[in-house]
Amino acid sequence: MSKTFYITTPIYYVNARPHIGHAYTTIACDTIARRHRMLGDDTWFLTGTDEHGQKIERASAAAGKTPQQFTDEISAEFRALWDRMGLTYDDFIRTTSERHQLGVQALWRKIRDNGHIYKGTYTGQYCVSDELYVDAAGPGAPCPDCGRPTETVHEENYYFKLSAFQDQLIRLYTEQPDFIRPETRRNEVLSFVRGGLRDLSISRSTFSWGIPVPDDPKHVVYVWLDALANYITALGYGSNDASKFDKYWPADVHMIGKEIVRFHCVYWPAFLLAAGLPLPKSITAHGWLLFEESKMSKSRGNIVRAETIVDVLGADALRYFLLREVVFGQDGSFSFDALVQRYNSDLANGLGNLASRTLTMINRYFKGEIPSPTSASNTPADAAIADTAQTTIADYATLFDQFQFSRALETAWALVGAVDKYIVENEPWSLGAKSLGAKPDDASRARLATVLYTSAEALRIVTALAHPVMPYSTAKIWTQLGLGDIKKFNLAELRWGQLPPDTKLGEVQAVFPRADKSAVERMQKMEEQNSRGATGVPPVSVSTASVGTGASPVHPSEARQPVAVSDSSSAPTKPEAAPAKPAATIPEGKIAIDDFAKVDLRVAQVKTAERVKGADKLLRLEVDLGTEVRQLVAGIAEAYEPESLIGCKVVIVANLAPRKLRGLESNGMIVCASPEGGKPVLATFLEDVPVGTRLK
Ligand code: ME8
């Protein structure tokens, strides 16, 4: 019976559209899954979307949709993109599906019935962005993990006795050092758990977008308990059919990004221990893809979409680049220049060139049939290639199994380099000329057969090894080698010398056409057009706080007002779509886009805030715009305590002519919603935005 192998990606939040950060994890898992299938393992690869929680509820409200409509749409986008990229997931779980909900409720009951859940009251800070209870100083204090403002919650909740599992977890990390990979992450987790674990609030009652707690539907299950359970609910845990669960659980690998290590390495094993279920065999955390020096994320507005790269260079180029360029486990920068450079050097000039020159010569000199090497014509150079190839097969397997993709590919490409050198040194074209002339030279022909066989065999080996990484192009090279369907090949049997002589080649075509400079420009333009054409969250009526309005204090984070921001991850505009033409005539009461563009709205961070003496309604603020710190005077003193504003990100009109209020120069205006007869509410953001970002 074949070995089973179960691998999972995180399930992605549907508050953002997919970008290459999400693609990175999914591609890595797809590659691992493909290799295991090729080795003959009974493989199960799970991905999906995380659709509950306050963050999603707010994002859907901001988009003017019901949570279900909203999650249906974005989840479908993830799935469509994975399909378009040919990712071979076996199952796609959605946390709003019935099978998942039933499974989560079954898990809850199991943990409860085992005595690990109790009711209590929680008062403290909650980070909606991370969906995490945090130790933060007080209202609005920044989240210690992500720096975004936290919210105060006061709720009667169900608690999970996490503290009871501290010793078991420490034993797990110590006795099973590979449970968390790489080691740096393991050490972080170990010291976090050694620092002491507190019981965890695992239900919420102040919103309803979640799975009802069994027997107490006023509460919904905490979104991380809900989400983590996907790894077993997708296998049928809690349903009538547990056959997949019995077959594939425990998972061999949970692949995640480094920011969600604590949830996976502390909470998840504790939940499973509490339910009496087996633990996953390992959790691997990779680093972040950075773009322009910071983590690629929707909130920073610095994302790159996978579609753009797939359209211009193909899915295989993206897969190869990500796995070759980024040292798995560490952060890595993405740039279009580096992508095109890598594509040209390793794929067009490297593997592509080896394939086309070898196969073209076999066509020319041996009528398109793989020649037979002859022992009489052997030289040490041929044996050296055969040895290198054998070592490459072994080294590649070791490195790949340690998820050292970059080094594994480097090893395989060292073989490509060695064969290139071998071809140059052995000059098959000269041998060919001698073997074809009026007086064919038999020795040259025999030598030519050996040189071309050796080159083709090395090409076959690299192609087989690279197949999980670049499934499409390697399948083409395989067919060109005359070997049929690469999917039928068992990688476990890969050895030097298996290429059958006399095999008839398929039609030879370039697999990696060279990319010229315009490829970079095209991709950049597509991304620019996408971000320009994106509509972002729909605007709500935004007004500027007029001096003199105000009432009782409201913290900005409790009154989040979405404003119209340019969001490069939204709205799938067609890359080639022409920019919208301004309307010829502007209807009465409307303004042209150019008029709006005159208003320079910027994200600013409050550095200092104090009351203006003798003016009940005014606050003097100093705000950081990224390039300068400005003084503003705002009529919000009756709505906000000055201290509560420090560190908050607000929107200001940056190009307003300065004016004086109570003798103080106000250099710009802060943007608030100003409800009739109510207090002003500062415009702020659902997610973190870099200081200085322009709203447009
Ligand atoms: O955290 N670089 O979902 P999420 C590398 N729903 N990987 C990146 C990345 C980047 N710049 N950006 C995203 C959640 N990722 C939860 C998970 S699991 C039970 C619940 C990848 O949509 C990476 O795998 O924020 C990261 O961990 C994941 O997307 C976060 O996705």
mmCIF file of N, CA and C and ligand atoms in Angstrom, residues 10-13 19 21-22 24-25 50 224 227-228 230-231 256-260 264 286-289 295-296, ligand 1:
data_model
loop_
_atom_site.group_PDB
_atom_site.id
_atom_site.type_symbol
_atom_site.label_atom_id
_atom_site.label_comp_id
_atom_site.label_asym_id
_atom_site.label_seq_id
_atom_site.Cartn_x
_atom_site.Cartn_y
_atom_site.Cartn_z
ATOM 1 N N PRO A 10 -2.418 27.686 4.597
ATOM 2 C CA PRO A 10 -3.376 28.386 5.458
ATOM 3 C C PRO A 10 -4.640 28.608 4.626
ATOM 4 N N ILE A 11 -5.762 28.783 5.270
ATOM 5 C CA ILE A 11 -6.932 29.188 4.480
ATOM 6 C C ILE A 11 -6.928 30.716 4.500
ATOM 7 N N TYR A 12 -7.063 31.312 3.327
ATOM 8 C CA TYR A 12 -6.816 32.749 3.193
ATOM 9 C C TYR A 12 -8.059 33.560 3.538
ATOM 10 N N TYR A 13 -7.819 34.691 4.188
ATOM 11 C CA TYR A 13 -8.929 35.587 4.505
ATOM 12 C C TYR A 13 -9.510 36.151 3.218
ATOM 13 N N HIS A 19 -2.896 37.731 -3.917
ATOM 14 C CA HIS A 19 -1.705 38.319 -4.532
ATOM 15 C C HIS A 19 -0.590 37.287 -4.490
ATOM 16 N N GLY A 21 1.838 36.848 -2.612
ATOM 17 C CA GLY A 21 2.151 36.329 -1.282
ATOM 18 C C GLY A 21 1.337 35.060 -1.033
ATOM 19 N N HIS A 22 0.040 35.120 -1.342
ATOM 20 C CA HIS A 22 -0.795 33.918 -1.180
ATOM 21 C C HIS A 22 -0.363 32.834 -2.183
ATOM 22 N N TYR A 24 2.499 32.326 -3.315
ATOM 23 C CA TYR A 24 3.793 31.751 -2.899
ATOM 24 C C TYR A 24 3.581 30.484 -2.057
ATOM 25 N N THR A 25 2.773 30.601 -1.003
ATOM 26 C CA THR A 25 2.530 29.436 -0.145
ATOM 27 C C THR A 25 1.849 28.327 -0.942
ATOM 28 N N ASP A 50 -10.889 31.487 4.510
ATOM 29 C CA ASP A 50 -11.265 31.752 5.897
ATOM 30 C C ASP A 50 -12.269 32.904 5.845
ATOM 31 N N TRP A 224 -10.240 31.966 15.074
ATOM 32 C CA TRP A 224 -9.053 31.110 14.889
ATOM 33 C C TRP A 224 -9.348 29.650 15.223
ATOM 34 N N ALA A 227 -11.125 28.595 12.149
ATOM 35 C CA ALA A 227 -10.256 28.459 10.971
ATOM 36 C C ALA A 227 -9.320 27.257 11.077
ATOM 37 N N LEU A 228 -8.685 27.104 12.224
ATOM 38 C CA LEU A 228 -7.708 26.011 12.355
ATOM 39 C C LEU A 228 -8.367 24.643 12.156
ATOM 40 N N ASN A 230 -10.293 23.753 10.057
ATOM 41 C CA ASN A 230 -10.495 23.375 8.650
ATOM 42 C C ASN A 230 -9.644 22.178 8.257
ATOM 43 N N TYR A 231 -8.483 22.068 8.905
ATOM 44 C CA TYR A 231 -7.563 21.005 8.508
ATOM 45 C C TYR A 231 -8.145 19.615 8.777
ATOM 46 N N ILE A 256 2.734 27.428 6.432
ATOM 47 C CA ILE A 256 2.171 28.741 6.809
ATOM 48 C C ILE A 256 3.214 29.843 6.623
ATOM 49 N N GLY A 257 2.760 31.089 6.666
ATOM 50 C CA GLY A 257 3.680 32.220 6.726
ATOM 51 C C GLY A 257 4.069 32.453 8.182
ATOM 52 N N LYS A 258 5.185 33.137 8.389
ATOM 53 C CA LYS A 258 5.746 33.213 9.742
ATOM 54 C C LYS A 258 4.887 34.007 10.723
ATOM 55 N N GLU A 259 3.937 34.818 10.209
ATOM 56 C CA GLU A 259 3.163 35.659 11.130
ATOM 57 C C GLU A 259 2.052 34.885 11.843
ATOM 58 N N ILE A 260 1.798 33.650 11.408
ATOM 59 C CA ILE A 260 0.702 32.919 12.058
ATOM 60 C C ILE A 260 1.211 31.659 12.764
ATOM 61 N N HIS A 264 -0.782 28.358 14.963
ATOM 62 C CA HIS A 264 -0.627 26.978 14.507
ATOM 63 C C HIS A 264 0.187 26.110 15.465
ATOM 64 N N HIS A 286 7.246 29.759 6.405
ATOM 65 C CA HIS A 286 8.175 30.431 5.483
ATOM 66 C C HIS A 286 8.182 31.926 5.773
ATOM 67 N N GLY A 287 9.091 32.626 5.098
ATOM 68 C CA GLY A 287 9.206 34.080 5.316
ATOM 69 C C GLY A 287 8.246 34.850 4.430
ATOM 70 N N TRP A 288 8.417 36.131 4.391
ATOM 71 C CA TRP A 288 7.516 36.996 3.618
ATOM 72 C C TRP A 288 8.127 37.402 2.295
ATOM 73 N N LEU A 289 7.260 37.548 1.325
ATOM 74 C CA LEU A 289 7.670 38.197 0.085
ATOM 75 C C LEU A 289 7.569 39.690 0.321
ATOM 76 N N LYS A 295 6.604 44.097 3.669
ATOM 77 C CA LYS A 295 5.804 42.904 3.415
ATOM 78 C C LYS A 295 4.710 43.237 2.411
ATOM 79 N N MET A 296 4.611 42.376 1.425
ATOM 80 C CA MET A 296 3.569 42.594 0.443
ATOM 81 C C MET A 296 2.228 42.339 1.115
HETATM 82 O O1 ME8 B 1 -3.676 34.577 8.143
HETATM 83 N N1 ME8 B 1 4.650 36.784 1.752
HETATM 84 O O2 ME8 B 1 -4.999 34.511 6.265
HETATM 85 P P1 ME8 B 1 -4.278 35.551 5.276
HETATM 86 C C1 ME8 B 1 4.538 35.469 1.943
HETATM 87 N N2 ME8 B 1 -6.891 33.296 7.552
HETATM 88 N N3 ME8 B 1 3.373 34.855 2.231
HETATM 89 C C2 ME8 B 1 2.285 35.624 2.312
HETATM 90 C C3 ME8 B 1 2.336 37.019 2.127
HETATM 91 C C4 ME8 B 1 3.594 37.600 1.820
HETATM 92 N N4 ME8 B 1 3.758 38.881 1.596
HETATM 93 N N5 ME8 B 1 1.089 37.498 2.278
HETATM 94 C C5 ME8 B 1 0.278 36.432 2.544
HETATM 95 C C6 ME8 B 1 -4.671 34.219 7.543
HETATM 96 N N6 ME8 B 1 1.008 35.299 2.568
HETATM 97 C C7 ME8 B 1 -5.637 33.271 8.198
HETATM 98 C C8 ME8 B 1 -5.043 31.885 8.197
HETATM 99 S S1 ME8 B 1 -5.161 29.290 8.704
HETATM 100 C C9 ME8 B 1 -6.027 28.313 9.704
HETATM 101 C C10 ME8 B 1 -5.885 30.851 8.857
HETATM 102 C C11 ME8 B 1 0.499 33.929 2.793
HETATM 103 O O3 ME8 B 1 -5.196 35.758 4.137
HETATM 104 C C12 ME8 B 1 1.211 33.245 3.955
HETATM 105 O O4 ME8 B 1 1.004 31.868 3.846
HETATM 106 O O5 ME8 B 1 -3.796 36.722 6.027
HETATM 107 C C13 ME8 B 1 0.437 33.768 5.142
HETATM 108 O O6 ME8 B 1 0.581 32.997 6.328
HETATM 109 C C14 ME8 B 1 -0.964 33.685 4.609
HETATM 110 O O7 ME8 B 1 -0.844 34.038 3.213
HETATM 111 C C15 ME8 B 1 -1.866 34.650 5.355
HETATM 112 O O8 ME8 B 1 -3.069 34.701 4.710
#
